[in-house]
CSV table of C-alpha atoms in Angstrom, one decimal:
chain,number,residue,atom,x,y,z
V,6,MET,CA,-20.4,-10.6,72.2
V,7,ALA,CA,-17.9,-12.8,73.7
V,8,MET,CA,-16.7,-10.1,76.1
V,9,LYS,CA,-20.2,-9.6,77.4
V,10,LEU,CA,-20.7,-13.3,78.0
V,11,THR,CA,-17.4,-13.5,79.7
V,12,ALA,CA,-18.4,-10.7,82.0
V,13,GLY,CA,-21.5,-12.6,82.8
V,14,ALA,CA,-19.6,-15.6,83.6
V,15,MET,CA,-17.3,-13.8,85.9
V,16,TRP,CA,-20.5,-12.6,87.7
V,17,ILE,CA,-21.9,-16.1,88.2
V,18,ASN,CA,-18.5,-17.2,89.5
V,19,ALA,CA,-18.7,-14.6,92.2
V,20,MET,CA,-21.8,-16.3,93.6
V,21,GLY,CA,-19.7,-19.1,94.9
V,22,ILE,CA,-21.5,-21.9,93.1
V,23,ARG,CA,-18.4,-23.4,91.7
V,24,ARG,CA,-16.8,-23.6,95.2
V,25,ALA,CA,-19.9,-25.3,96.7
V,26,LEU,CA,-20.2,-27.9,93.9
V,27,ALA,CA,-16.5,-28.8,94.1
V,28,ARG,CA,-17.1,-30.3,97.5
V,29,ASP,CA,-17.7,-34.1,97.9
V,30,ASP,CA,-20.0,-33.4,100.8
V,31,TYR,CA,-22.0,-30.8,99.0
V,32,LEU,CA,-25.3,-32.0,100.2
V,33,SER,CA,-24.2,-31.3,103.7
V,34,THR,CA,-23.9,-27.6,102.8
V,35,LEU,CA,-27.8,-27.5,101.8
V,36,SER,CA,-30.1,-25.6,104.3
V,37,PRO,CA,-33.1,-27.9,105.3
V,38,ASP,CA,-35.0,-24.6,105.3
V,39,ARG,CA,-34.3,-23.6,101.6
V,40,ARG,CA,-37.3,-22.3,99.7
V,41,PRO,CA,-38.0,-21.0,96.2
V,42,VAL,CA,-37.7,-17.2,95.9
V,43,ASP,CA,-41.1,-15.5,95.7
V,44,PRO,CA,-42.1,-13.8,92.4
V,45,PRO,CA,-40.8,-10.3,92.4
V,46,ALA,CA,-43.4,-7.3,93.0
V,47,ARG,CA,-42.7,-6.0,89.4
V,48,LEU,CA,-44.5,-9.2,88.0
V,49,ARG,CA,-47.8,-8.0,89.8
V,50,ARG,CA,-47.3,-4.6,88.1
V,51,SER,CA,-47.0,-6.2,84.6
V,52,GLY,CA,-49.7,-8.9,85.0
V,53,ARG,CA,-51.5,-11.2,87.0
V,54,VAL,CA,-49.9,-13.5,89.5
V,55,VAL,CA,-51.6,-16.4,91.3
V,56,VAL,CA,-49.7,-18.8,93.7
V,57,THR,CA,-51.2,-22.1,94.7
V,58,ARG,CA,-49.4,-24.6,97.0
V,59,PRO,CA,-50.4,-28.1,96.3
V,60,GLY,CA,-48.4,-30.4,98.7
V,61,GLY,CA,-47.0,-27.3,100.2
V,62,LEU,CA,-44.8,-26.3,97.1
V,63,PRO,CA,-45.5,-23.0,95.4
V,64,VAL,CA,-46.8,-23.2,91.8
V,65,VAL,CA,-47.0,-19.8,90.3
V,66,ARG,CA,-49.0,-18.8,87.4
V,67,TYR,CA,-48.1,-15.5,85.7
V,68,GLU,CA,-50.4,-14.0,83.1
V,69,PRO,CA,-48.7,-11.0,81.5
V,70,ALA,CA,-50.9,-8.0,80.7
V,71,THR,CA,-49.8,-8.2,77.0
V,72,ARG,CA,-50.6,-12.0,77.0
V,73,THR,CA,-51.1,-13.6,73.6
V,74,PRO,CA,-54.3,-15.8,73.8
V,75,GLY,CA,-53.9,-19.5,73.1
V,76,VAL,CA,-50.3,-20.0,74.5
V,77,GLU,CA,-49.4,-21.7,77.5
V,78,LEU,CA,-45.9,-22.4,78.9
V,79,MET,CA,-44.7,-24.6,81.9
V,80,TYR,CA,-41.4,-23.7,83.3
V,81,LEU,CA,-39.2,-25.9,85.3
V,82,PRO,CA,-36.4,-24.2,87.1
V,83,GLY,CA,-32.9,-25.8,87.6
V,84,GLY,CA,-31.0,-26.2,90.6
V,85,GLY,CA,-29.0,-29.5,90.4
V,86,LEU,CA,-32.1,-31.4,91.6
V,87,VAL,CA,-31.4,-30.0,95.0
V,88,ASN,CA,-31.7,-26.2,94.9
V,89,PRO,CA,-34.9,-24.3,94.5
V,90,LEU,CA,-35.7,-21.5,92.2
V,91,VAL,CA,-33.5,-18.4,92.7
V,92,ALA,CA,-34.2,-14.7,91.9
V,93,GLU,CA,-32.3,-15.1,88.6
V,94,HIS,CA,-34.8,-17.5,87.4
V,95,TRP,CA,-37.4,-14.9,87.4
V,96,TRP,CA,-35.2,-12.8,84.9
V,97,ILE,CA,-35.6,-15.9,82.5
V,98,ILE,CA,-39.4,-16.3,83.1
V,99,GLU,CA,-40.0,-12.5,82.6
V,100,ARG,CA,-38.2,-12.7,79.2
V,101,LEU,CA,-40.1,-15.8,78.2
V,102,ALA,CA,-43.3,-14.1,79.0
V,103,ARG,CA,-42.3,-11.1,76.8
V,104,SER,CA,-41.0,-13.1,73.9
V,105,THR,CA,-43.7,-15.7,73.7
V,106,GLY,CA,-46.8,-13.8,75.2
V,107,ALA,CA,-47.7,-17.0,77.0
V,108,ALA,CA,-49.3,-17.5,80.4
V,109,ILE,CA,-46.5,-19.1,82.4
V,110,THR,CA,-46.9,-21.8,85.0
V,111,VAL,CA,-43.7,-22.1,87.3
V,112,VAL,CA,-43.7,-25.5,88.8
V,113,ASN,CA,-41.4,-25.8,92.0
V,114,TYR,CA,-41.0,-29.5,92.2
V,115,PRO,CA,-39.8,-31.8,95.0
V,116,LEU,CA,-36.1,-31.7,95.6
V,117,ALA,CA,-33.5,-34.2,96.7
V,118,PRO,CA,-32.2,-35.3,99.2
V,119,GLU,CA,-35.6,-35.0,101.1
V,120,HIS,CA,-37.4,-36.2,97.9
V,121,ASP,CA,-36.6,-38.5,95.1
V,122,ALA,CA,-37.2,-38.9,91.3
V,123,GLU,CA,-40.6,-40.7,91.6
V,124,GLU,CA,-41.9,-37.9,93.9
V,125,THR,CA,-40.7,-35.3,91.5
V,126,ALA,CA,-42.4,-37.1,88.6
V,127,ALA,CA,-45.7,-37.5,90.3
V,128,PHE,CA,-45.8,-33.9,91.3
V,129,VAL,CA,-44.8,-32.6,87.8
V,130,ASP,CA,-47.1,-34.9,86.0
V,131,ALA,CA,-50.1,-33.8,88.3
V,132,GLU,CA,-49.3,-30.2,87.5
V,133,TYR,CA,-49.0,-30.8,83.7
V,134,ALA,CA,-52.3,-32.7,83.7
V,135,ARG,CA,-53.9,-29.8,85.4
V,136,LEU,CA,-52.4,-27.4,82.8
V,137,VAL,CA,-53.5,-29.6,80.0
V,138,ARG,CA,-57.1,-29.3,81.2
V,139,ARG,CA,-56.8,-25.5,81.6
V,140,ALA,CA,-55.1,-25.2,78.2
V,141,GLY,CA,-57.7,-27.0,76.1
V,142,SER,CA,-56.8,-26.4,72.5
V,143,SER,CA,-54.1,-23.8,73.3
V,144,ARG,CA,-50.6,-24.4,72.2
V,145,LEU,CA,-48.6,-25.9,75.2
V,146,LEU,CA,-44.9,-25.5,75.6
V,147,VAL,CA,-42.5,-26.8,78.4
V,148,ALA,CA,-39.4,-25.1,79.2
V,149,GLY,CA,-36.6,-25.8,81.8
V,150,ASP,CA,-33.1,-25.0,82.5
V,151,SER,CA,-30.3,-27.2,83.7
V,152,ALA,CA,-31.9,-29.9,85.9
V,153,GLY,CA,-35.2,-28.5,85.0
V,154,GLY,CA,-34.4,-29.8,81.6
V,155,THR,CA,-33.9,-33.2,82.9
V,156,VAL,CA,-37.3,-33.0,84.6
V,157,ALA,CA,-38.9,-31.6,81.4
V,158,LEU,CA,-37.6,-34.4,79.2
V,159,GLY,CA,-38.9,-37.0,81.7
V,160,LEU,CA,-42.3,-35.4,81.7
V,161,ALA,CA,-42.4,-35.2,77.9
V,162,SER,CA,-41.7,-39.0,77.8
V,163,ARG,CA,-44.6,-39.9,80.1
V,164,ALA,CA,-47.2,-37.4,79.1
V,165,GLU,CA,-50.3,-38.6,77.3
V,166,ARG,CA,-50.6,-35.1,75.4
V,167,ARG,CA,-47.2,-34.3,74.4
V,168,PRO,CA,-46.0,-30.6,74.6
V,169,ASP,CA,-46.1,-28.8,71.3
V,170,ALA,CA,-42.5,-27.9,71.8
V,171,LEU,CA,-39.7,-28.4,74.4
V,172,VAL,CA,-37.5,-25.4,75.1
V,173,LEU,CA,-34.3,-26.5,77.1
V,174,PHE,CA,-31.7,-23.9,78.4
V,175,SER,CA,-28.3,-25.8,79.1
V,176,PRO,CA,-30.2,-29.0,80.2
V,177,TRP,CA,-28.6,-31.7,82.3
V,178,LEU,CA,-28.7,-34.5,79.8
V,179,ASP,CA,-26.4,-37.3,81.5
V,180,LEU,CA,-26.8,-37.7,85.2
V,181,GLU,CA,-23.7,-39.9,85.2
V,182,LEU,CA,-21.5,-37.1,84.0
V,183,GLY,CA,-19.5,-39.7,82.4
V,184,ASN,CA,-18.5,-37.8,79.1
V,185,PRO,CA,-14.6,-37.8,79.0
V,186,ALA,CA,-14.9,-34.2,77.5
V,187,ILE,CA,-16.0,-32.9,80.8
V,188,ALA,CA,-12.5,-33.1,82.2
V,189,ARG,CA,-11.3,-30.7,79.3
V,190,ARG,CA,-14.2,-28.2,79.4
V,191,VAL,CA,-14.5,-27.9,83.1
V,192,ARG,CA,-11.5,-25.6,83.2
V,193,ARG,CA,-13.5,-22.9,81.2
V,194,ASP,CA,-16.8,-23.6,83.1
V,195,PRO,CA,-17.2,-20.8,85.8
V,196,SER,CA,-20.0,-22.6,87.7
V,197,LEU,CA,-20.4,-26.3,87.4
V,198,ARG,CA,-18.2,-29.0,89.1
V,199,VAL,CA,-18.8,-32.9,89.1
V,200,PRO,CA,-18.7,-33.8,92.7
V,201,GLY,CA,-21.6,-31.8,94.0
V,202,LEU,CA,-23.7,-32.6,90.9
V,203,ARG,CA,-23.3,-36.2,91.1
V,204,ALA,CA,-24.1,-36.2,94.8
V,205,GLY,CA,-27.5,-34.5,94.0
V,206,ALA,CA,-28.1,-37.0,91.1
V,207,VAL,CA,-27.4,-40.0,93.4
V,208,ALA,CA,-29.7,-38.6,96.2
V,209,TRP,CA,-32.4,-38.0,93.6
V,210,ALA,CA,-32.1,-41.6,92.1
V,211,ARG,CA,-32.4,-42.9,95.6
V,212,GLY,CA,-30.9,-46.4,95.1
V,213,ARG,CA,-31.9,-46.5,91.4
V,214,SER,CA,-28.9,-46.7,88.8
V,215,LEU,CA,-28.1,-43.4,87.1
V,216,ARG,CA,-28.0,-45.4,83.9
V,217,ASN,CA,-31.8,-45.9,84.2
V,218,ALA,CA,-33.4,-44.6,81.1
V,219,ALA,CA,-36.4,-43.4,83.1
V,220,LEU,CA,-34.1,-41.0,85.0
V,221,ASN,CA,-31.3,-40.3,82.6
V,222,PRO,CA,-32.3,-38.5,79.4
V,223,ILE,CA,-29.2,-39.6,77.4
V,224,ARG,CA,-30.1,-43.1,78.1
V,225,ALA,CA,-33.7,-42.8,77.0
V,226,ASP,CA,-35.3,-43.8,73.8
V,227,LEU,CA,-35.2,-40.5,71.8
V,228,ALA,CA,-37.6,-41.4,69.2
V,229,GLY,CA,-40.9,-39.5,69.5
V,230,LEU,CA,-39.6,-36.5,71.2
V,231,PRO,CA,-41.8,-33.2,70.9
V,232,PRO,CA,-40.1,-30.7,68.7
V,233,THR,CA,-37.2,-29.6,70.9
V,234,VAL,CA,-34.7,-26.7,70.9
V,235,ILE,CA,-31.6,-26.7,73.1
V,236,PHE,CA,-29.7,-23.5,73.9
V,237,GLN,CA,-26.2,-24.5,75.1
V,238,GLY,CA,-23.0,-22.6,75.8
V,239,GLY,CA,-19.5,-23.6,75.0
V,240,ARG,CA,-18.1,-22.9,78.4
V,241,ASP,CA,-20.5,-25.4,80.1
V,242,ILE,CA,-19.5,-28.9,81.0
V,243,PHE,CA,-22.9,-30.2,79.7
V,244,PHE,CA,-22.1,-28.9,76.2
V,245,ASP,CA,-20.7,-32.2,74.6
V,246,ASP,CA,-23.6,-34.1,76.0
V,247,ALA,CA,-25.9,-31.7,74.3
V,248,VAL,CA,-24.2,-32.2,71.0
V,249,SER,CA,-24.5,-36.0,71.5
V,250,PHE,CA,-28.0,-35.9,72.5
V,251,ALA,CA,-29.3,-33.8,69.6
V,252,ALA,CA,-27.4,-36.0,67.1
V,253,ARG,CA,-28.9,-39.2,68.6
V,254,ALA,CA,-32.3,-37.6,68.7
V,255,ARG,CA,-32.3,-36.6,65.2
V,256,GLU,CA,-31.1,-40.1,64.2
V,257,ALA,CA,-34.0,-41.5,65.9
V,258,GLY,CA,-36.3,-39.3,63.8
V,259,SER,CA,-37.1,-36.5,66.3
V,260,ALA,CA,-36.9,-32.8,65.5
V,261,VAL,CA,-34.2,-31.4,67.7
V,262,ARG,CA,-32.4,-28.0,67.0
V,263,LEU,CA,-29.3,-27.2,68.9
V,264,GLU,CA,-28.3,-23.5,69.2
V,265,THR,CA,-24.9,-23.0,70.6
V,266,ALA,CA,-23.0,-19.8,71.9
V,267,PRO,CA,-19.3,-20.6,71.9
V,268,ASP,CA,-18.6,-18.2,74.9
V,269,GLY,CA,-21.7,-19.0,76.6
V,270,PHE,CA,-21.7,-20.2,80.3
V,271,HIS,CA,-24.2,-22.5,82.0
V,272,VAL,CA,-27.7,-21.2,81.4
V,273,TYR,CA,-26.4,-18.2,79.7
V,274,VAL,CA,-29.7,-16.9,78.9
V,275,GLY,CA,-29.8,-15.6,82.4
V,276,ALA,CA,-27.5,-12.9,81.3
V,277,PHE,CA,-30.6,-11.4,79.4
V,278,TRP,CA,-28.7,-8.3,78.4
V,279,THR,CA,-26.4,-10.1,76.0
V,280,PRO,CA,-26.9,-10.5,72.3
V,281,GLU,CA,-26.8,-14.3,72.7
V,282,ALA,CA,-29.6,-14.4,75.3
V,283,ARG,CA,-31.5,-12.0,73.4
V,284,ALA,CA,-31.2,-14.2,70.3
V,285,ALA,CA,-32.3,-17.2,72.3
V,286,PHE,CA,-35.4,-15.5,73.6
V,287,ALA,CA,-36.3,-14.1,70.1
V,288,LEU,CA,-36.2,-17.7,68.5
V,289,THR,CA,-38.3,-19.1,71.5
V,290,GLY,CA,-40.9,-16.6,70.7
V,291,GLU,CA,-41.0,-17.6,67.1
V,292,ILE,CA,-41.2,-21.2,68.1
V,293,ALA,CA,-44.1,-20.4,70.5
V,294,ARG,CA,-46.0,-18.9,67.6
V,295,ASN,CA,-45.0,-21.9,65.2
V,296,PRO,CA,-43.3,-24.8,66.7
V,297,SER,CA,-42.2,-26.0,63.1
V,298,ARG,CA,-39.6,-23.1,63.3
V,299,ILE,CA,-37.4,-25.7,65.2
V,300,LEU,CA,-37.0,-27.5,61.8
V,301,THR,CA,-35.6,-24.3,60.0
């Protein structure tokens, strides 16, 4: 299993993510014309795809042909708060659809540096409220990877109707990136680097402190979280924050389950062909059917 994950890490490294994030001027490398990748044609062959554009940003609803009635899932893609959805995100979304049977609403939220945290929250909250009205009595899950996990936790803390479960893939839990363990773990992380991430967080906060609990999940009151599962890899600089977050949340009385893959890289579930990713999607399917599975 470790060999397969290592191969996946090498593939991600070849994308050049690490080199870009290592630059202090990372934001200057971003194209002002960057846009989310459209849903692949194969999704339309396996179900119904509807794209709306509130505020000019695409919100994609995918209803698989094999949909299980009564399950809705909102997906918030990662990208360091500055980058839009990429083709590989659709791999994750497709596997979520297969494992949960849910109708999936993919929300492409406003990004920094053009937009800030308040704009992101307003957009995501409006789309969630719309989904709550559509869902009715259906089970409602919110999932996100990396910075999408940051946004998902913020949404859950504000929502009048809490999600029935949160599913977080390698979430970014401390925008300050202050954990001393990062310096040790960064040598094995094939994609993430602190300078670029921090630049994105500062731009997204737009003058607000990164210690602000409304922005930074690890600073938040963790009592009252929805049932939450975190999938985290050991070759990810976010790993130690995930361990700390899960422990603090459980101490606060919240049901949080941490699933780790020792050789997993950042958002390792994107390597869907690996046993570790398959196990993560299988567990997510069980949780979609019964959120109390998080406790077992």
